Structure formats: C-alpha cells, structure tokens
XYZ file of C-alpha atoms in Angstrom:
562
model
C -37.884 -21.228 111.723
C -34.814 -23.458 111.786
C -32.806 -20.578 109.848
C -34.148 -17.945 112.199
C -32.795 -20.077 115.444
C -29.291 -20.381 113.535
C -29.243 -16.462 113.447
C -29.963 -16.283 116.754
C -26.448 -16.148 117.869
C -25.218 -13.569 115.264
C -28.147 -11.547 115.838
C -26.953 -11.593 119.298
C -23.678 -10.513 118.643
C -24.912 -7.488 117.322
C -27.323 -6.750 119.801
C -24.666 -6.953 122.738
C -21.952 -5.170 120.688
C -23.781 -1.916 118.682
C -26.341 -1.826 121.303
C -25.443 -2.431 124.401
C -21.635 -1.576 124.025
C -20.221 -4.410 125.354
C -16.602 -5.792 124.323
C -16.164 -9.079 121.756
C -14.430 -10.465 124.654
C -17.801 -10.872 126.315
C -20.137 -11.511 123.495
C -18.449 -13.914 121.698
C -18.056 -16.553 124.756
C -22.605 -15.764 125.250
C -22.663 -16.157 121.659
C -20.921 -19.754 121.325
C -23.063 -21.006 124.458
C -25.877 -20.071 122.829
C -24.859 -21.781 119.757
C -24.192 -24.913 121.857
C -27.544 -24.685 123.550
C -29.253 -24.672 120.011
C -27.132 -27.301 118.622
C -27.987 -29.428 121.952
C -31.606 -28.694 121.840
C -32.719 -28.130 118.267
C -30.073 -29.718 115.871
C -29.986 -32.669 118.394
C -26.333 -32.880 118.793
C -23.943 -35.414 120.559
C -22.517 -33.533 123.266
C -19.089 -34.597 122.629
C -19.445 -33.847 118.573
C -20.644 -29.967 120.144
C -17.215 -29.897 122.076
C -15.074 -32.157 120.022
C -16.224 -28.828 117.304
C -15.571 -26.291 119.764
C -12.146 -27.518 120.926
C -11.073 -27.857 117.289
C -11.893 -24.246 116.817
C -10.559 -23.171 119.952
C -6.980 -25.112 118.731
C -7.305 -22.847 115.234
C -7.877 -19.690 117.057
C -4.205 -20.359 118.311
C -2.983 -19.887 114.782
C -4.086 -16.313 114.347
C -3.359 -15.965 118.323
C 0.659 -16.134 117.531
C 0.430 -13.879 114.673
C -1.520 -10.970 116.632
C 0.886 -11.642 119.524
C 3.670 -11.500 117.932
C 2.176 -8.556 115.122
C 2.235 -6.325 118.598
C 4.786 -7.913 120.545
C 7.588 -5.512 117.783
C 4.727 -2.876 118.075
C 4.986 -2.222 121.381
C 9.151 -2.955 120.855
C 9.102 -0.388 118.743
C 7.438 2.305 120.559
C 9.129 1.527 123.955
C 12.766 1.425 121.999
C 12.078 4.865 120.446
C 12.474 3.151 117.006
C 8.835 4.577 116.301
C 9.703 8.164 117.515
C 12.778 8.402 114.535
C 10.205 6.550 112.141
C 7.923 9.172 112.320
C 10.171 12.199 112.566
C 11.141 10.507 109.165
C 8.302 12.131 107.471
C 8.207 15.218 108.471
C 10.432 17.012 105.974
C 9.155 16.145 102.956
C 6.645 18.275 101.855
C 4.323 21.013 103.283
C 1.045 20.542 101.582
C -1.295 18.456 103.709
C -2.825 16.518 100.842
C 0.508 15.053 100.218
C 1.348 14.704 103.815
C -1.738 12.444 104.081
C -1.186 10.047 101.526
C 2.598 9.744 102.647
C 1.331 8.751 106.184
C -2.485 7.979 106.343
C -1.729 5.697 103.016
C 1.503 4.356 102.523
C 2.734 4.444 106.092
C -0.652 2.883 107.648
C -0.357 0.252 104.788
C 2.341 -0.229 106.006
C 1.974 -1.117 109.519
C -1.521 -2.739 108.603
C 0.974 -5.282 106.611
C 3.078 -5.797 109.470
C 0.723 -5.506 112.395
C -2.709 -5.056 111.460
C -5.439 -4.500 114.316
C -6.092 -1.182 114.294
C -2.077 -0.353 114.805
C -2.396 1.934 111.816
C -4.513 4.787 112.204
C -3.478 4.667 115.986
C -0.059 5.308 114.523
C -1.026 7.464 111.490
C -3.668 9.839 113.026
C -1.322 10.982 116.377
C 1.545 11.970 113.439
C -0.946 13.824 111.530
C -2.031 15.420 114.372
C 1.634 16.480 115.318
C 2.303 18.222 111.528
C -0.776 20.300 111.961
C -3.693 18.293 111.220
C -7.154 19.423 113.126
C -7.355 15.888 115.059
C -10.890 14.693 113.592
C -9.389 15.190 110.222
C -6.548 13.356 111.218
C -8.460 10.325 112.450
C -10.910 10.414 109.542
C -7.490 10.160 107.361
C -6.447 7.206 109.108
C -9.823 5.316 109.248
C -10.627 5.362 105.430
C -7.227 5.662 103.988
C -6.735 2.238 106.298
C -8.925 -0.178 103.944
C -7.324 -1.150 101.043
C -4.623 -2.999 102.743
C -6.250 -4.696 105.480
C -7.718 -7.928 103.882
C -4.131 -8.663 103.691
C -3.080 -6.902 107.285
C -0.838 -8.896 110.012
C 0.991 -10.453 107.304
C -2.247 -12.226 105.756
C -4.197 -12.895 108.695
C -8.149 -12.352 107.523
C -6.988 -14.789 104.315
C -5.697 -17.212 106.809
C -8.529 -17.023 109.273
C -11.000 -17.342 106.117
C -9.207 -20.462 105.061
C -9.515 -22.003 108.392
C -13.199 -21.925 108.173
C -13.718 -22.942 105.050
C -10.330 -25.719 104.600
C -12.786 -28.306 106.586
C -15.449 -27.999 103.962
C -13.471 -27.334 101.036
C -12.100 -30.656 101.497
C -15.493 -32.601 102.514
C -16.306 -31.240 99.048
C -13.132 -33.008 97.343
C -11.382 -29.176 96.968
C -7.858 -28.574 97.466
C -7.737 -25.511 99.874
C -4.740 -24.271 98.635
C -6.111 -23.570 95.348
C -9.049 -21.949 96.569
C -6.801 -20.056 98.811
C -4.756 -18.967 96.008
C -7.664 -17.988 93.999
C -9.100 -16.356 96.730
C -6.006 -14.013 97.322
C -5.777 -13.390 93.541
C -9.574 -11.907 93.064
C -9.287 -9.841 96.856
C -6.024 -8.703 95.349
C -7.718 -7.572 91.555
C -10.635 -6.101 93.512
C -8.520 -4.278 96.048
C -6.402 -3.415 93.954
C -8.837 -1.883 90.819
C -10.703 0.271 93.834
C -7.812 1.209 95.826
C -5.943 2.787 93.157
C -8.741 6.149 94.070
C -9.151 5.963 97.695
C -6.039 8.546 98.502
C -7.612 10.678 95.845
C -11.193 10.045 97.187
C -9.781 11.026 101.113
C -8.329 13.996 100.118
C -11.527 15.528 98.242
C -12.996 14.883 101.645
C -10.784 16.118 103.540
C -10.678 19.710 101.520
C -14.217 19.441 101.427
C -15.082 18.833 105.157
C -12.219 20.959 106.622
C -11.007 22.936 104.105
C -11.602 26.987 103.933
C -13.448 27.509 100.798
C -15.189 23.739 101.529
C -14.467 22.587 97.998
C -13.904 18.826 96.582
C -12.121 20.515 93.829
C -8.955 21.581 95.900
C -8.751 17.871 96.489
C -8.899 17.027 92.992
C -6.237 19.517 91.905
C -3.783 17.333 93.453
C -5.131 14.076 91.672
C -1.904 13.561 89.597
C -0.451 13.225 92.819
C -3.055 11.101 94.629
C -3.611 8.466 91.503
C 0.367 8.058 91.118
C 0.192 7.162 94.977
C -2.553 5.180 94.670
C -0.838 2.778 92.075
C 2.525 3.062 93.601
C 0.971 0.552 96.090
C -1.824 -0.996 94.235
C 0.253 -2.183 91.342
C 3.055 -4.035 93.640
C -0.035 -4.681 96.035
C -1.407 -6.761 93.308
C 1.054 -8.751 91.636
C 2.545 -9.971 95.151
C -1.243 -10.952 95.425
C -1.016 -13.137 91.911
C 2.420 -14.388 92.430
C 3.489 -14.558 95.683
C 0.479 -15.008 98.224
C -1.327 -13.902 100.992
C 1.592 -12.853 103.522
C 3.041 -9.874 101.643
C 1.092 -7.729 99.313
C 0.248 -5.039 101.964
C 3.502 -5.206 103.602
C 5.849 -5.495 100.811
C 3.322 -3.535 98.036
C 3.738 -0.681 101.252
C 7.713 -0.516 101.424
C 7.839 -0.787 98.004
C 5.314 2.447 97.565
C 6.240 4.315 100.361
C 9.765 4.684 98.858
C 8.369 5.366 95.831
C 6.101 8.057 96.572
C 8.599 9.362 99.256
C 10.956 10.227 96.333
C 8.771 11.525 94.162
C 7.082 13.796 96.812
C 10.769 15.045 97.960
C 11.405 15.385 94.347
C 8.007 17.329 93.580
C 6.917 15.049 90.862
C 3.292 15.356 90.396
C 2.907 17.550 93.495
C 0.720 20.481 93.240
C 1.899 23.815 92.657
C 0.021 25.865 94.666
C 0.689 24.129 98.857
C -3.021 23.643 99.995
C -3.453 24.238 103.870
C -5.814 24.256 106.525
C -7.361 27.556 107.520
C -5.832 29.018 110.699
C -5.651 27.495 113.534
C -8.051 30.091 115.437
C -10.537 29.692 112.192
C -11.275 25.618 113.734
C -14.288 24.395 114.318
C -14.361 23.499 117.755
C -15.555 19.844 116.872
C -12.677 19.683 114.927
C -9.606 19.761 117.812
C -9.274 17.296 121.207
C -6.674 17.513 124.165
C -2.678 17.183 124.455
C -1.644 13.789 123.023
C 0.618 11.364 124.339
C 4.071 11.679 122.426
C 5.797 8.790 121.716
C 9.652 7.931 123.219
C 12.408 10.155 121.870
C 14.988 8.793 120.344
C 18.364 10.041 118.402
C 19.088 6.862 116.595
C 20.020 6.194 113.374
C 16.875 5.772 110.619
C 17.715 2.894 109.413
C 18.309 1.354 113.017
C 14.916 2.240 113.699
C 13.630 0.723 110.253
C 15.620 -2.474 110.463
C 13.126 -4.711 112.431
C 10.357 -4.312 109.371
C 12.665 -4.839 106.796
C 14.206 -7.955 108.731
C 10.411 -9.027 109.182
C 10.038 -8.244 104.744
C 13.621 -10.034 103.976
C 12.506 -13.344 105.656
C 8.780 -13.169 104.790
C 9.931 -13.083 100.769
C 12.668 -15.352 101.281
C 9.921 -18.370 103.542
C 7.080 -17.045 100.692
C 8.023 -17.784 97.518
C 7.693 -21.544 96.786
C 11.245 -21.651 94.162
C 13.569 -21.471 97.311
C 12.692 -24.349 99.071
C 12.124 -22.912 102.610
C 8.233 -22.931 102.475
C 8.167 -26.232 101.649
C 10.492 -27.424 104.149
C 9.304 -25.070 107.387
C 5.287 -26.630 106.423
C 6.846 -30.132 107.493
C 7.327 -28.650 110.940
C 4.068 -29.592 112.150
C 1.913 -30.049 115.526
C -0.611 -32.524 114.753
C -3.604 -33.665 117.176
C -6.107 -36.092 115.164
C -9.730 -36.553 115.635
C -10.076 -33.666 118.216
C -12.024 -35.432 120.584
C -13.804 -37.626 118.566
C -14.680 -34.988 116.001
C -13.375 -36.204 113.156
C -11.470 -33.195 112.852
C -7.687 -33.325 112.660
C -5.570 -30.050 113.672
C -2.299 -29.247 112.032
C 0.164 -26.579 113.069
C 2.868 -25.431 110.630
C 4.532 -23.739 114.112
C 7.370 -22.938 111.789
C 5.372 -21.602 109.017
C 2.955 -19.197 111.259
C 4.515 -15.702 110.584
C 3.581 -14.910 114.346
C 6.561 -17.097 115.562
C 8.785 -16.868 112.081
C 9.765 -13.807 112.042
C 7.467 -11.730 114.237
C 8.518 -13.095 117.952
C 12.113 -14.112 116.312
C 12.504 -10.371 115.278
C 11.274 -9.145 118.565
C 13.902 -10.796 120.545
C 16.820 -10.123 118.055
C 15.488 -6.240 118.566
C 15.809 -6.404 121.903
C 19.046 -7.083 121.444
C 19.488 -4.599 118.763
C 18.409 -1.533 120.543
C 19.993 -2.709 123.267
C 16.679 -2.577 125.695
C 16.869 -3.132 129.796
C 15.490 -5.833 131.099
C 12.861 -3.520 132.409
C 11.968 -2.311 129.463
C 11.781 -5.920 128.240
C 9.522 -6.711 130.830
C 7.361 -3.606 130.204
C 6.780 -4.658 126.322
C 5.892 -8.186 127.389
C 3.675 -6.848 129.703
C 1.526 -4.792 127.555
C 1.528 -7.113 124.681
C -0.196 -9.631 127.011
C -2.939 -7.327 128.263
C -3.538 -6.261 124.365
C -3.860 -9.895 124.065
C -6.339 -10.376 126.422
C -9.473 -9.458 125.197
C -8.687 -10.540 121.696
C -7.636 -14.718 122.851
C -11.091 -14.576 124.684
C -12.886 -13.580 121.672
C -11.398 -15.420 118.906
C -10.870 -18.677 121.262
C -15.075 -17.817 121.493
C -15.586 -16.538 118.564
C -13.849 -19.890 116.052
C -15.098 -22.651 118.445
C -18.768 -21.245 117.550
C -17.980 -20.582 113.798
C -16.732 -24.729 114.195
C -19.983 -25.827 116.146
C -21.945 -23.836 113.288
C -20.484 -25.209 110.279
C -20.348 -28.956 111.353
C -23.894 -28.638 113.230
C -24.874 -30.746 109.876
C -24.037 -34.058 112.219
C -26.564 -34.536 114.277
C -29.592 -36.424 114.954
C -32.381 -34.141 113.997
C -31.505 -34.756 110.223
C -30.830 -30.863 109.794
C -28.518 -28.950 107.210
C -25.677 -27.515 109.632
C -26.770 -23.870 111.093
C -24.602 -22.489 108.730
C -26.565 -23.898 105.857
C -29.648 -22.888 106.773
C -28.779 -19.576 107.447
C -27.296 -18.905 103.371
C -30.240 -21.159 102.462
C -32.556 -18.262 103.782
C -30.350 -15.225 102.800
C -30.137 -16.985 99.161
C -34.298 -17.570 99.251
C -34.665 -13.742 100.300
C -31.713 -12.274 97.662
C -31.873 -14.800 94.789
C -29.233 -14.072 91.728
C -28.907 -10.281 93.686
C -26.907 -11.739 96.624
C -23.803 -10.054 95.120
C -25.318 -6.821 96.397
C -25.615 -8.177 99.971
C -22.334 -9.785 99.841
C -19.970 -7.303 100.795
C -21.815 -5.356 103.672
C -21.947 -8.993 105.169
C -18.603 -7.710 105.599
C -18.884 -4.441 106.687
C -21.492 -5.472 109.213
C -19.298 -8.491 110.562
C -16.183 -5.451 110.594
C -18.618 -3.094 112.491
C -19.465 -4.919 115.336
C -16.155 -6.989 115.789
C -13.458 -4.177 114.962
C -11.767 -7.065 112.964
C -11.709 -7.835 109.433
C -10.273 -11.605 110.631
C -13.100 -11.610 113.312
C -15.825 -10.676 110.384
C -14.361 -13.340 108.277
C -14.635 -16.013 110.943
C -18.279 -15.167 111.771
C -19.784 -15.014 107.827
C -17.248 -16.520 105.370
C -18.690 -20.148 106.246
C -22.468 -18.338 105.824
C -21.041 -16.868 102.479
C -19.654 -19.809 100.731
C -22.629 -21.575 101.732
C -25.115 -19.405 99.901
C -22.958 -18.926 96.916
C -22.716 -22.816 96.805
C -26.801 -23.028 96.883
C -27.190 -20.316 94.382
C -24.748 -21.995 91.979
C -22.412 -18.859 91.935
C -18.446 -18.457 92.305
C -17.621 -18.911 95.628
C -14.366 -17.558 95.485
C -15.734 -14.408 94.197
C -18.355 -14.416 96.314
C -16.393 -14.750 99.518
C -13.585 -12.273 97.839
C -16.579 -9.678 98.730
C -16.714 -10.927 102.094
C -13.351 -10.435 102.578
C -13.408 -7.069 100.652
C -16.388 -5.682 102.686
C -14.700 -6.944 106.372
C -11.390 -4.162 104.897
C -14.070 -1.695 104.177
C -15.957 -2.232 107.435
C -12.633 -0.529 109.488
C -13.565 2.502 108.071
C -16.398 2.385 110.078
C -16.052 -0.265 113.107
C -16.640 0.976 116.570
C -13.293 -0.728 118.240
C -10.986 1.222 115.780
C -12.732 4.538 115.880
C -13.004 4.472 119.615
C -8.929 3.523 119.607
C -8.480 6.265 117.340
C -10.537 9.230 118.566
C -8.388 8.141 121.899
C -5.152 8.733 120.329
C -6.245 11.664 119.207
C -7.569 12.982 122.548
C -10.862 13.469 120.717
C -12.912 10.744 122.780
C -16.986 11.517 122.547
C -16.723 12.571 119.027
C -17.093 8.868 117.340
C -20.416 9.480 116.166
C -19.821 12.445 114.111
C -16.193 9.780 112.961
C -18.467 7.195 111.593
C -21.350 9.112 109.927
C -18.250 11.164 108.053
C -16.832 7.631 107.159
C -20.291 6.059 105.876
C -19.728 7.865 102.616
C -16.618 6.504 101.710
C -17.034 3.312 103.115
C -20.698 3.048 100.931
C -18.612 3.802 97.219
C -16.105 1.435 97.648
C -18.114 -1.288 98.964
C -20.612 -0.462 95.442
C -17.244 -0.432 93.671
C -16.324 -3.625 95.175
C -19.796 -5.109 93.974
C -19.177 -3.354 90.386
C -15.618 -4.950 89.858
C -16.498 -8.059 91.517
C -20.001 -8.242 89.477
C -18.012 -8.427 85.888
C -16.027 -11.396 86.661
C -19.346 -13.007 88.103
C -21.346 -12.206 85.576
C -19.206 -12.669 82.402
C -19.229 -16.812 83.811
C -16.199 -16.887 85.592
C -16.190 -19.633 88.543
C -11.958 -19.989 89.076
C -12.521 -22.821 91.441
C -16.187 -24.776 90.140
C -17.977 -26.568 93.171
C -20.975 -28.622 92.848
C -24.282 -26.788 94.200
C -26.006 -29.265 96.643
C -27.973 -31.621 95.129
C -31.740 -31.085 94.988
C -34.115 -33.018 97.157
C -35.624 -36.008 95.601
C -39.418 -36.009 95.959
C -40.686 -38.427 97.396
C -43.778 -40.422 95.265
C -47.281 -41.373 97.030
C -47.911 -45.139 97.274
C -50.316 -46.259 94.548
C-alpha cells in the first residue's frame, strides 16, 4: 500500500504527460505537491523537513539551470550570428551518397552539438540539414532521433551524470561513500556500455533507412556500406570512451565528436571505406506522401570564414580539457570557488556551488559574450539571443526547479514520524519484490520510460536514479552498474520521447506525423536498450560490484514473551 502511494506521483507524471499532453512545466510542480501532500499525510512529515527538502532541491536544480542556459545561450548565438549557416554549408561537399551523408551529420555532427548543448539541439539541427541535401523529411528526422543516443548520457557537457550525482551524492555519503568515486565509476561503465553498443548504431540507422525509404526496400543496401558505418562508429566510440575512463564526465561526447567528425570527414572526402556504387533515394516524384512536410525555415546566411564560425566550440573544447583534467591544477583550484548555504532550512542538508566549476558559467556564458564580440553582433541582435534563450528557459526552470525539489522530498521522506522507509525506498523495495535477481531487465526502460515522458535524459535521471540505486542496494547488486542502465536507457529513451520528436517533426515542417516517428523508432530504441542489458549483464553477472555498498540490514524479528 505504502509503495503504491509513493508511486502515486510518478504514475501521475505519466498520466498528465503521455495522456493528457500536457508540458513538464505543469506536471512536475502537481507532481511535487502531491508528493508533499503524501509526505504530510502518510509519511507524517515535519512541515519544515518537507520544505527544508524541497528548497534544497530547488537550490540543485540551479546547477543544471546554468548549464542549459548557457548550453543555448551560444545556440541561439550561433544561429542569429550566421556562424551555424557556414557550419552547415560545411558539409555539403563531401560526398553524394546519403548513407554517408547521414553518419557525417545525423552522427558525428549531432554528437556533436549533443556534447555542447544537449536538449534536443541536435536533431533540430541535424534533421533541417538533411532535409536541405535531399533527404525525404521523415527520414531525415528519424536520422536525427536514433542516430542522437549514444552521446547523450554525456550531452550539455555531462549534464544527466551531474544531475544523477546530485540525487544520489546525499545518500552516497549517509552510506559512508565518496561520491566522486562512484561518479567516476559511474562515467566509466555508461562510457564501456555506450561505447560497446554505439560502435553499430550508424550502421543499424542506415539499414533502416534503405529499408524504410529506399527503392528496392532492402536492409542489405545499408549493409553494403558497413565498412563505412563501423569505421564511423568507432571513430567516436573509441575517443568517446577513453575520455570517459580518463578524463570524466564533461567531454567524451563533445571532444570524442570533434575528434570523429574530423576523422570521418577526411576519410569520407578521401573515399576510404566509402561505397562504390553512390546509394540514393528514389526520385523525388516516386515519395511517399507521408514521407515529405512544408518549406522549412532556413537558417541566417552568412559569408564568414569556417573557422570563424567554428571557433566558439573549439574555445568551449580548449578550456573544458584544460579545467578537466586533474594534472593542471585548474580543477582543483576553480572547485574552491564555492557558494555554500548549510542546513537548508533546517534540513540537514548543506548546498555547495562550485560557480566556477559549473561548465554553464565556465565557458558556456564566458564564450557567449566573447562571441558577441567576435562576430561582431548589434546590440539588437544581442538582445534578440538573450531574449529567446530566456523563453527556452522557461518551461525547463519550472520543471526541474519542480521536478528535483520532489526527487529531494522523496529520497529523504525516510525522516519522519510514521517510522517509514523514505518513498523512494519503498518504491525499489516493491519493484525488487516483483523483479527479484531479473531487475537488470527492467533497469534500462526505467530509463526509456523516465526519457519518454520528460524529453530529458537529465529529467529521467532525476525522477528514477534515487528509485534505481535503491533497489539495486536491496537486491545486493552493483549499483553503479545498475544505475549505468538507468542512465543508458534515459540516452535511448530520445529516440523515442515525445518533446524531441514533436521539436523535430517541427523543424522539419512535418508536424502530425509523430506517431508514425516513434513507432519507426521503437525498433531501434528496443535492440540497443537489450544490448545495453547484454553488455551491462556480463559485468553484473561475472561478480563485479566497482563501488561495494552494504544492502540494508534485515529486520530483526521480534521474539514473543515467554
């Protein structure tokens, strides 16, 4: 009963969001008062413990806050520059066959941007360029959606890592656990998973692409160009995961990206591995109506210089490596820089702010203002960017403020006067009862459900990584790797998540057609996610627990009076 109430409020989440439509910015805020009602009522709660937990969370949704603000603050500086226009125009010369033309852009180039900005920016970007060489637009869009997976546990510079490790750093160290090991761990075995599965998704979206939209409707003309499409898929996967061992959470999909896309750039311009025979698309006239939408929106032209137009990202990559990696001394020194309120409220909870650390500020809003320097922008234009940035923002401050102060309330609902496990608890505590030693199965689509209904990998990480390390901690299993799957399944959820197919199938002038987007993208999104569970299942399995933490203690019965 008591685990059934604690649902309540994610069950309600999913109600208001795949049912009834409505935005995260409106169910998260009905969600967290329900939460508060429940721990009021139910767990018994203080009522300044239920807001001392809520204002703690609502003080850690400001660290992710920065980094999406400041992730689309050089997005939109970008686009309104005409940097993007020249970025784009980049690609269009170097090769003809569309199989190659979508790993260059749906793959490396949307890895890209999901390393820089994350949020959907990449197939947004991606699909409207496909479109432009000659791609039917549903194609284009399906490109963009499943070819955008791989990199996005590590998207915004890091962001679903970070926002996992601010729901778990509370309880990690209640448990005696230093959360910077288990975040290191954590970004090692997302990295190894990622990085094992990835290597085949270009090849895997291009058999589906020749298949679905090709004329003779064959998976094989995909898999002719598999040299091609494997070569591409380790020119990211390989950098991808080393950063991922070595470096941290910050860089693998942004720096594993630059360091592809040049790669397989070269290589495509040079023909290496290419195909002989150019595959295209039948003729235009030969479309399937479904597959086509209106005019699209072009962005700003622009006639400067490419690497002008580049020089923002690889300002942004320059000062991320140099702040990352610990032997230099910066990291160290900028995590000193710190905002600290103690005992929020009485809580017990103290918040820390490395301002200096958060990529958001350093370099994301630091770049921004050197660009508009750079590309010498009018103060109108200035305002314009600023503008936009802050109604992007909107929506997504009102749901993560909401959406972290519940995930807070839920996980420290254990204080109260009821003598109850916290919600959180009793909610793995039923999932472990119902899936036993199997829970590695249910793991990952945790993810992908938490990714569906929020149209954020972060956002599915701050609703279930707390309920996953829970019932990995009660079933005595890894919960690094177990909440690696999370983490894995909230990447493979964009494939499928409402928010980013509705953003792209607008981009795309192809609005009214996301149905027929997401049953296309259930396929894919179903074989990684069983990969995911495969590669995942053999560290589990051969007794590998990087970071061992003591299952709760049994209850001790309690003996009858003689």
């Amino acid at each position: 009963m008591h685990a059934l109430l604690a649902f309540t409020p994610i069950i309600l989440i999913v109600v208001l969001m795949a049912v009834f439509n409505k935005p995260a910015k409106i169910a998260m805020p009905i969600a967290w008062l329900l939460a508060a009602v429940i721990g009021l009522t139910v767990w018994q709660m203080d009522i300044m413990k239920v807001l001392g937990f809520s204002v703690f969370g609502l003080l850690k949704a400001v660290d992710v806050l920065l980094i999406i603000f400041g992730a689309i603050l050089i997005l939109n500086t970008l686009k309104k520059s005409g940097a993007m226009s020249v970025i784009s125009g980049g690609f269009n010369n170097i090769s003809k066959d569309r199989r190659v033309q979508a790993i260059i852009i749906g793959w490396m180039f949307g890895a890209f941007i999901e390393g820089a900005a994350g949020f959907g920016t990449p197939a947004a970007l991606a699909a409207p360029l496909l479109v432009g060489l000659g791609f039917p637009a549903v194609a284009a869009a399906m490109v963009g959606l499943v070819m955008n997976s791989t990199p996005v546990s590590f998207g915004a510079v890091g962001t679903p890592v970070a926002m996992t490790m601010t729901v778990l750093s509370s309880t990690l160290q209640s448990l005696g656990v230093d959360p910077a090991v288990f975040e290191k761990n954590i970004t090692l075995f997302v990295g190894l998973g990622h990085g094992i599965v990835g290597t085949f998704i270009p090849l895997l979206v291009i058999s589906l692409m020749t298949k679905i939209y090709g004329k003779n409707k064959k998976f094989s003309d995909g898999l002719k160009a598999a040299p091609f499409a494997i070569f591409a898929g380790l020119a990211f996967t390989l950098p991808y995961t080393l950063i991922a061992a070595f470096i941290g959470k910050e860089l693998p999909s942004l720096l594993g990206a630059l360091i592809g896309l040049v790669i397989t750039m070269f290589a495509a311009k040079r023909g290496f591995l290419v195909p002989k025979n150019t595959w295209e698309f039948p003729a235009r006239e030969e479309w399937d109506s479904e597959w086509t939408g209106g005019k699209i929106e072009e962005n700003k032209p622009s006639s400067m210089p490419m690497i002008k137009a580049w020089m923002p990202y690889v300002l942004i990559a320059a000062i991320l490596v140099i702040t990352r990696i610990p032997g230099v001394g910066l990291k160290e020194w900028l995590n000193t820089l710190l905002i600290r309120i103690p005992n929020v409220l009485g809580s017990g909870l103290d918040y820390t702010l490395a301002w200096a650390y958060n990529p958001g500020i350093v370099p994301f809003i630091l770049i921004a203002l050197i660009s508009f320097l750079l590309y010498r922008m009018t103060g109108q234009e200035v305002k314009e960017v600023l503008k936009s940035t802050g109604k992007q923002m909107t929506g997504a401050a009102i749901a993560l403020f909401a959406g972290v102060a519940m995930v807070q309330l839920m996980l420290n609902s254990n204080v109260n006067n009821a003598d109850l496990p916290s919600m959180m608890r009793a909610m793995a505590q039923a999932l472990a009862d119902i899936s036993g030693r199997f829970y590695i199965v249910v793991a990952p689509f945790i993810g992908v459900l938490g990714a569906f209904i929020s149209g954020s990998n972060t956002v599915s990480n701050n609703l279930f990584a707390g309920l996953q390390f829970e019932a990995a901690n009660i079933l005595d299993m890894p919960e690094v790797l177990i909440v690696a799957l999370q983490v894995m399944g909230g990447a493979i959820g964009n494939m499928i998540c409402v928010n980013n197919v509705v953003a792209v199938c607008a981009t795309v002038s192809t609005s009214g057609k996301e149905g027929k987007l997401i049953r296309t993208n259930m396929l894919p999104m179903f074989i990684y996610s069983v990969a995911a569970i495969i590669v995942i299942g053999i560290f589990i399995y051969s007794g590998m627990d990087p970071v061992p933490i003591a299952p709760p203690a049994p209850p001790v019965p309690v003996l009858p009076l003689p």
